[in-house]
Amino acid sequence: MPSALQARTLSYQNLIIMNDNGTKANLGLRGKKIVLLGGTSGFGLATALAAAEEGAEVVVVSSRQQRVDEALSALPPGSKGYAVNLTDEQQIAGLFNQIGEFDHLIFTAGETLQLNELPSVKMDEARQFFEVRYWGALMAAKYGSPFMRKGGSITLTNGTIGLRPRKGWAVAASLTCAIEGLTRALAVELAPLRVNAVCAGMARTELWSNIPEVDREAMFNEHGSKLLTGRVGEASDIAEAFLYLMKGNFSTGQVIVVDGGGVLV
């Protein structure tokens, strides 16, 4: 019978193979099936591309068929995609019935930001803001978790604005705090399935597409100059956190901040 040290060594070695060039490659996601709701753009697509590069089978989901088609053209052959209304409970339930068993669920779906100071907040729009980002995430966990294999995980998405709110961000800040609470509650309720969240700072993604390009670049440059890293994030930076949380078998109920040091300055 192997010792505890030998058992740990064997467990680690099971994650490693040799590439053709003789370097080691991590097998953590090789052969795993990953479903990414919101996986056709931004953080989701960057994570899908990175996971596929590690040998995972990826399934991307968006509300728009055009985005699904565009994402699939960038992903390896064998990747799959579905167009689903993520505010429709019946469609979400049907999606997971169609997909069947899988290993990891990533939820990055959400529309462009609508920012208004409190006197200008339109309540119907504020409620709608929660439809995909909160209720969609909750429904994904509800209907996706029964199909998840042993050792699987769910990773949600929120933002640092809940940690350092600013004027005009009341709705968005409250949403991010709701996602943080949901993450911890689901980690308890769905254990041993792991549930975590990535808390992202400002990054160059389609999230800001409603701002004119010149103004958007000025915003990125100004904000980036104040960060400890000297720049805003890229989608690929945030994707690294999603990869870690899928492979980090001892992490659950955690919210990982990836923001270039933004909450410190």
CSV table of N, CA and C in Angstrom, one decimal, residues 140-248:
chain,number,residue,atom,x,y,z
A,140,ALA,N,-29.1,28.4,-14.1
A,140,ALA,CA,-28.1,27.6,-14.7
A,140,ALA,C,-27.6,26.6,-13.6
A,141,ALA,N,-27.4,27.1,-12.4
A,141,ALA,CA,-27.0,26.2,-11.3
A,141,ALA,C,-28.1,25.2,-11.0
A,142,LYS,N,-29.3,25.6,-11.0
A,142,LYS,CA,-30.4,24.7,-10.6
A,142,LYS,C,-30.5,23.6,-11.6
A,143,TYR,N,-30.5,23.9,-12.9
A,143,TYR,CA,-30.8,22.9,-13.9
A,143,TYR,C,-29.5,22.2,-14.5
A,144,GLY,N,-28.3,22.9,-14.3
A,144,GLY,CA,-27.1,22.3,-14.7
A,144,GLY,C,-26.5,21.3,-13.7
A,145,SER,N,-26.6,21.6,-12.4
A,145,SER,CA,-25.9,20.8,-11.4
A,145,SER,C,-26.3,19.3,-11.4
A,146,PRO,N,-27.5,18.9,-11.7
A,146,PRO,CA,-27.8,17.5,-11.7
A,146,PRO,C,-27.1,16.7,-12.8
A,147,PHE,N,-26.6,17.4,-13.8
A,147,PHE,CA,-25.9,16.7,-14.9
A,147,PHE,C,-24.4,16.7,-14.7
A,148,MET,N,-23.9,17.3,-13.6
A,148,MET,CA,-22.4,17.5,-13.5
A,148,MET,C,-21.8,16.3,-12.8
A,149,ARG,N,-20.7,15.9,-13.4
A,149,ARG,CA,-19.9,14.7,-12.9
A,149,ARG,C,-19.2,15.0,-11.6
A,150,LYS,N,-18.8,13.9,-10.9
A,150,LYS,CA,-18.0,14.0,-9.7
A,150,LYS,C,-16.7,14.8,-10.0
A,151,GLY,N,-16.4,15.7,-9.1
A,151,GLY,CA,-15.2,16.6,-9.3
A,151,GLY,C,-15.5,17.8,-10.1
A,152,GLY,N,-16.7,18.1,-10.4
A,152,GLY,CA,-17.1,19.2,-11.3
A,152,GLY,C,-17.1,20.5,-10.5
A,153,SER,N,-17.4,21.6,-11.2
A,153,SER,CA,-17.4,22.9,-10.6
A,153,SER,C,-18.3,23.8,-11.4
A,154,ILE,N,-18.8,24.8,-10.6
A,154,ILE,CA,-19.5,26.0,-11.2
A,154,ILE,C,-18.7,27.2,-10.9
A,155,THR,N,-18.5,28.1,-11.9
A,155,THR,CA,-17.9,29.3,-11.7
A,155,THR,C,-18.7,30.5,-12.2
A,156,LEU,N,-19.1,31.4,-11.3
A,156,LEU,CA,-19.9,32.5,-11.7
A,156,LEU,C,-19.0,33.7,-11.9
A,157,THR,N,-19.6,34.9,-12.3
A,157,THR,CA,-18.8,36.1,-12.6
A,157,THR,C,-19.4,37.3,-11.9
A,158,ASN,N,-18.6,38.1,-11.2
A,158,ASN,CA,-19.1,39.4,-10.8
A,158,ASN,C,-17.9,40.4,-11.0
A,159,GLY,N,-18.1,41.6,-10.4
A,159,GLY,CA,-17.1,42.6,-10.6
A,159,GLY,C,-16.7,43.4,-9.3
A,160,THR,N,-15.6,44.1,-9.4
A,160,THR,CA,-15.1,44.7,-8.2
A,160,THR,C,-15.9,46.0,-7.8
A,161,ILE,N,-16.8,46.4,-8.6
A,161,ILE,CA,-17.6,47.6,-8.3
A,161,ILE,C,-18.4,47.4,-7.0
A,162,GLY,N,-18.7,46.1,-6.6
A,162,GLY,CA,-19.3,45.9,-5.3
A,162,GLY,C,-18.4,46.1,-4.1
A,163,LEU,N,-17.1,46.0,-4.4
A,163,LEU,CA,-16.1,46.2,-3.3
A,163,LEU,C,-15.8,47.7,-3.2
A,164,ARG,N,-15.8,48.5,-4.3
A,164,ARG,CA,-15.6,49.9,-4.3
A,164,ARG,C,-16.6,50.6,-5.2
A,165,PRO,N,-17.8,50.8,-4.7
A,165,PRO,CA,-18.8,51.4,-5.5
A,165,PRO,C,-18.5,52.9,-5.8
A,166,ARG,N,-19.1,53.4,-6.9
A,166,ARG,CA,-19.0,54.8,-7.3
A,166,ARG,C,-20.4,55.3,-7.7
A,167,LYS,N,-20.5,56.6,-7.8
A,167,LYS,CA,-21.8,57.2,-8.2
A,167,LYS,C,-22.2,56.6,-9.5
A,168,GLY,N,-23.5,56.3,-9.6
A,168,GLY,CA,-24.0,55.8,-10.8
A,168,GLY,C,-24.0,54.3,-10.9
A,169,TRP,N,-23.4,53.6,-9.9
A,169,TRP,CA,-23.2,52.2,-10.0
A,169,TRP,C,-24.1,51.4,-9.0
A,170,ALA,N,-25.1,52.0,-8.5
A,170,ALA,CA,-25.9,51.4,-7.4
A,170,ALA,C,-26.5,50.0,-7.8
A,171,VAL,N,-27.0,50.0,-9.0
A,171,VAL,CA,-27.6,48.7,-9.5
A,171,VAL,C,-26.6,47.6,-9.7
A,172,ALA,N,-25.5,48.0,-10.4
A,172,ALA,CA,-24.4,47.1,-10.8
A,172,ALA,C,-23.7,46.6,-9.5
A,173,ALA,N,-23.5,47.5,-8.6
A,173,ALA,CA,-22.8,47.1,-7.3
A,173,ALA,C,-23.6,46.2,-6.5
A,174,SER,N,-24.9,46.4,-6.4
A,174,SER,CA,-25.7,45.5,-5.6
A,174,SER,C,-25.8,44.1,-6.3
A,175,LEU,N,-25.8,44.1,-7.6
A,175,LEU,CA,-25.8,42.8,-8.3
A,175,LEU,C,-24.6,42.0,-8.0
A,176,THR,N,-23.4,42.6,-8.0
A,176,THR,CA,-22.2,41.9,-7.8
A,176,THR,C,-22.2,41.3,-6.4
A,177,CYS,N,-22.7,42.1,-5.4
A,177,CYS,CA,-22.8,41.5,-4.0
A,177,CYS,C,-23.8,40.4,-4.0
A,178,ALA,N,-24.8,40.4,-4.7
A,178,ALA,CA,-25.8,39.3,-4.8
A,178,ALA,C,-25.1,38.1,-5.3
A,179,ILE,N,-24.3,38.2,-6.4
A,179,ILE,CA,-23.6,37.1,-6.9
A,179,ILE,C,-22.6,36.5,-5.9
A,180,GLU,N,-22.0,37.3,-5.2
A,180,GLU,CA,-21.0,36.8,-4.1
A,180,GLU,C,-21.8,36.0,-3.1
A,181,GLY,N,-22.9,36.4,-2.7
A,181,GLY,CA,-23.7,35.7,-1.7
A,181,GLY,C,-24.2,34.4,-2.3
A,182,LEU,N,-24.7,34.4,-3.6
A,182,LEU,CA,-25.1,33.2,-4.2
A,182,LEU,C,-24.0,32.2,-4.4
A,183,THR,N,-22.8,32.7,-4.6
A,183,THR,CA,-21.7,31.7,-4.8
A,183,THR,C,-21.5,30.9,-3.5
A,184,ARG,N,-21.5,31.6,-2.4
A,184,ARG,CA,-21.2,30.9,-1.1
A,184,ARG,C,-22.4,30.0,-0.7
A,185,ALA,N,-23.6,30.5,-1.0
A,185,ALA,CA,-24.8,29.6,-0.6
A,185,ALA,C,-24.8,28.4,-1.5
A,186,LEU,N,-24.5,28.5,-2.8
A,186,LEU,CA,-24.5,27.3,-3.7
A,186,LEU,C,-23.4,26.4,-3.3
A,187,ALA,N,-22.2,26.9,-2.9
A,187,ALA,CA,-21.1,26.0,-2.5
A,187,ALA,C,-21.5,25.1,-1.3
A,188,VAL,N,-22.3,25.7,-0.4
A,188,VAL,CA,-22.8,24.9,0.7
A,188,VAL,C,-23.8,23.9,0.3
A,189,GLU,N,-24.8,24.4,-0.5
A,189,GLU,CA,-25.9,23.6,-0.9
A,189,GLU,C,-25.6,22.4,-1.8
A,190,LEU,N,-24.6,22.7,-2.8
A,190,LEU,CA,-24.3,21.7,-3.8
A,190,LEU,C,-23.1,20.9,-3.5
A,191,ALA,N,-22.5,21.1,-2.4
A,191,ALA,CA,-21.3,20.3,-2.0
A,191,ALA,C,-21.6,18.8,-2.1
A,192,PRO,N,-20.6,18.0,-2.6
A,192,PRO,CA,-19.2,18.3,-2.9
A,192,PRO,C,-18.9,19.0,-4.2
A,193,LEU,N,-19.9,19.3,-5.0
A,193,LEU,CA,-19.7,20.1,-6.2
A,193,LEU,C,-19.1,21.4,-5.8
A,194,ARG,N,-18.1,21.9,-6.4
A,194,ARG,CA,-17.5,23.2,-6.0
A,194,ARG,C,-18.1,24.3,-6.8
A,195,VAL,N,-18.3,25.5,-6.0
A,195,VAL,CA,-18.9,26.7,-6.6
A,195,VAL,C,-18.0,27.9,-6.2
A,196,ASN,N,-17.6,28.6,-7.2
A,196,ASN,CA,-16.7,29.8,-7.0
A,196,ASN,C,-17.2,30.9,-7.9
A,197,ALA,N,-16.5,32.1,-7.7
A,197,ALA,CA,-16.8,33.2,-8.7
A,197,ALA,C,-15.5,33.9,-8.9
A,198,VAL,N,-15.4,34.5,-10.1
A,198,VAL,CA,-14.3,35.4,-10.5
A,198,VAL,C,-14.8,36.8,-10.4
A,199,CYS,N,-14.1,37.6,-9.7
A,199,CYS,CA,-14.5,39.0,-9.5
A,199,CYS,C,-13.5,39.9,-10.3
A,200,ALA,N,-14.0,40.3,-11.4
A,200,ALA,CA,-13.1,41.0,-12.4
A,200,ALA,C,-13.1,42.5,-12.3
A,201,GLY,N,-11.9,43.1,-12.4
A,201,GLY,CA,-11.8,44.5,-12.6
A,201,GLY,C,-12.0,44.9,-14.0
A,202,MET,N,-11.7,46.2,-14.4
A,202,MET,CA,-11.9,46.6,-15.7
A,202,MET,C,-11.1,45.9,-16.7
A,203,ALA,N,-11.7,45.4,-17.8
A,203,ALA,CA,-10.9,44.7,-18.8
A,203,ALA,C,-11.5,45.1,-20.2
A,204,ARG,N,-10.7,45.0,-21.2
A,204,ARG,CA,-11.1,45.3,-22.6
A,204,ARG,C,-12.0,44.2,-23.1
A,205,THR,N,-13.3,44.3,-23.0
A,205,THR,CA,-14.3,43.4,-23.5
A,205,THR,C,-15.5,44.1,-24.1
A,206,GLU,N,-16.4,43.4,-24.7
A,206,GLU,CA,-17.6,43.9,-25.3
A,206,GLU,C,-18.5,44.5,-24.3
A,207,LEU,N,-18.2,44.3,-23.0
A,207,LEU,CA,-19.1,44.9,-21.9
A,207,LEU,C,-19.2,46.4,-22.1
A,208,TRP,N,-18.2,47.0,-22.6
A,208,TRP,CA,-18.1,48.5,-22.7
A,208,TRP,C,-18.5,49.0,-24.1
A,209,SER,N,-19.1,48.2,-24.9
A,209,SER,CA,-19.3,48.5,-26.4
A,209,SER,C,-20.3,49.6,-26.6
A,210,ASN,N,-21.1,49.9,-25.6
A,210,ASN,CA,-22.0,51.0,-25.7
A,210,ASN,C,-21.4,52.4,-25.6
A,211,ILE,N,-20.1,52.4,-25.3
A,211,ILE,CA,-19.4,53.7,-25.1
A,211,ILE,C,-18.6,53.9,-26.4
A,212,PRO,N,-18.6,55.1,-27.0
A,212,PRO,CA,-17.9,55.4,-28.3
A,212,PRO,C,-16.4,55.0,-28.1
A,213,GLU,N,-15.8,54.5,-29.2
A,213,GLU,CA,-14.5,54.0,-29.1
A,213,GLU,C,-13.5,54.9,-28.6
A,214,VAL,N,-13.5,56.2,-29.0
A,214,VAL,CA,-12.5,57.2,-28.5
A,214,VAL,C,-12.7,57.4,-27.0
A,215,ASP,N,-13.9,57.5,-26.6
A,215,ASP,CA,-14.1,57.6,-25.1
A,215,ASP,C,-13.8,56.4,-24.4
A,216,ARG,N,-14.0,55.2,-25.0
A,216,ARG,CA,-13.7,54.0,-24.3
A,216,ARG,C,-12.2,53.8,-24.1
A,217,GLU,N,-11.4,54.1,-25.2
A,217,GLU,CA,-10.0,54.0,-25.1
A,217,GLU,C,-9.4,55.0,-24.0
A,218,ALA,N,-10.0,56.2,-24.0
A,218,ALA,CA,-9.5,57.2,-23.0
A,218,ALA,C,-9.8,56.7,-21.6
A,219,MET,N,-11.0,56.0,-21.4
A,219,MET,CA,-11.3,55.5,-20.1
A,219,MET,C,-10.4,54.4,-19.7
A,220,PHE,N,-10.0,53.5,-20.7
A,220,PHE,CA,-9.1,52.4,-20.4
A,220,PHE,C,-7.7,52.9,-20.0
A,221,ASN,N,-7.3,53.9,-20.8
A,221,ASN,CA,-5.9,54.5,-20.5
A,221,ASN,C,-5.9,55.2,-19.1
A,222,GLU,N,-6.9,56.0,-18.9
A,222,GLU,CA,-7.0,56.7,-17.6
A,222,GLU,C,-7.0,55.7,-16.4
A,223,HIS,N,-7.9,54.8,-16.5
A,223,HIS,CA,-8.1,53.8,-15.4
A,223,HIS,C,-6.8,53.0,-15.2
A,224,GLY,N,-6.3,52.5,-16.4
A,224,GLY,CA,-5.1,51.6,-16.3
A,224,GLY,C,-3.9,52.3,-15.7
A,225,SER,N,-3.8,53.6,-16.0
A,225,SER,CA,-2.6,54.3,-15.4
A,225,SER,C,-2.6,54.4,-13.9
A,226,LYS,N,-3.8,54.2,-13.3
A,226,LYS,CA,-3.9,54.2,-11.8
A,226,LYS,C,-3.8,52.9,-11.2
A,227,LEU,N,-3.8,51.8,-12.0
A,227,LEU,CA,-3.7,50.5,-11.4
A,227,LEU,C,-2.2,50.1,-11.1
A,228,LEU,N,-2.0,49.2,-10.2
A,228,LEU,CA,-0.7,48.8,-9.8
A,228,LEU,C,0.0,48.1,-11.0
A,229,THR,N,-0.8,47.5,-11.9
A,229,THR,CA,-0.2,46.8,-13.1
A,229,THR,C,0.1,47.8,-14.2
A,230,GLY,N,-0.5,49.0,-14.1
A,230,GLY,CA,-0.2,50.0,-15.1
A,230,GLY,C,-1.1,49.9,-16.4
A,231,ARG,N,-2.1,49.0,-16.3
A,231,ARG,CA,-3.0,48.8,-17.5
A,231,ARG,C,-4.2,48.1,-17.0
A,232,VAL,N,-5.3,48.2,-17.8
A,232,VAL,CA,-6.5,47.4,-17.6
A,232,VAL,C,-6.3,46.0,-18.1
A,233,GLY,N,-7.2,45.1,-17.7
A,233,GLY,CA,-7.0,43.7,-18.0
A,233,GLY,C,-7.5,43.4,-19.4
A,234,GLU,N,-7.1,42.3,-19.9
A,234,GLU,CA,-7.5,41.7,-21.1
A,234,GLU,C,-8.4,40.5,-20.8
A,235,ALA,N,-9.3,40.1,-21.7
A,235,ALA,CA,-10.1,38.9,-21.4
A,235,ALA,C,-9.3,37.7,-21.1
A,236,SER,N,-8.1,37.6,-21.7
A,236,SER,CA,-7.2,36.4,-21.4
A,236,SER,C,-6.7,36.4,-20.0
A,237,ASP,N,-6.5,37.6,-19.4
A,237,ASP,CA,-6.1,37.7,-18.0
A,237,ASP,C,-7.1,37.1,-17.1
A,238,ILE,N,-8.4,37.4,-17.4
A,238,ILE,CA,-9.5,37.0,-16.5
A,238,ILE,C,-9.7,35.5,-16.7
A,239,ALA,N,-9.5,35.0,-18.0
A,239,ALA,CA,-9.7,33.6,-18.3
A,239,ALA,C,-8.8,32.7,-17.4
A,240,GLU,N,-7.6,33.2,-17.1
A,240,GLU,CA,-6.7,32.4,-16.2
A,240,GLU,C,-7.3,32.1,-14.9
A,241,ALA,N,-8.1,33.0,-14.3
A,241,ALA,CA,-8.8,32.7,-13.1
A,241,ALA,C,-9.8,31.6,-13.2
A,242,PHE,N,-10.6,31.6,-14.3
A,242,PHE,CA,-11.6,30.6,-14.5
A,242,PHE,C,-10.9,29.2,-14.7
A,243,LEU,N,-9.7,29.2,-15.4
A,243,LEU,CA,-9.0,27.9,-15.5
A,243,LEU,C,-8.6,27.4,-14.2
A,244,TYR,N,-8.0,28.3,-13.3
A,244,TYR,CA,-7.6,27.9,-12.0
A,244,TYR,C,-8.7,27.3,-11.2
A,245,LEU,N,-9.9,28.0,-11.2
A,245,LEU,CA,-11.0,27.5,-10.4
A,245,LEU,C,-11.6,26.2,-10.9
A,246,MET,N,-11.5,25.9,-12.2
A,246,MET,CA,-11.9,24.6,-12.6
A,246,MET,C,-11.0,23.5,-12.2
A,247,LYS,N,-9.7,23.8,-12.2
A,247,LYS,CA,-8.7,22.8,-11.8
A,247,LYS,C,-8.3,22.7,-10.3
A,248,GLY,N,-8.7,23.8,-9.6
A,248,GLY,CA,-8.3,23.8,-8.2
A,248,GLY,C,-9.3,23.1,-7.3
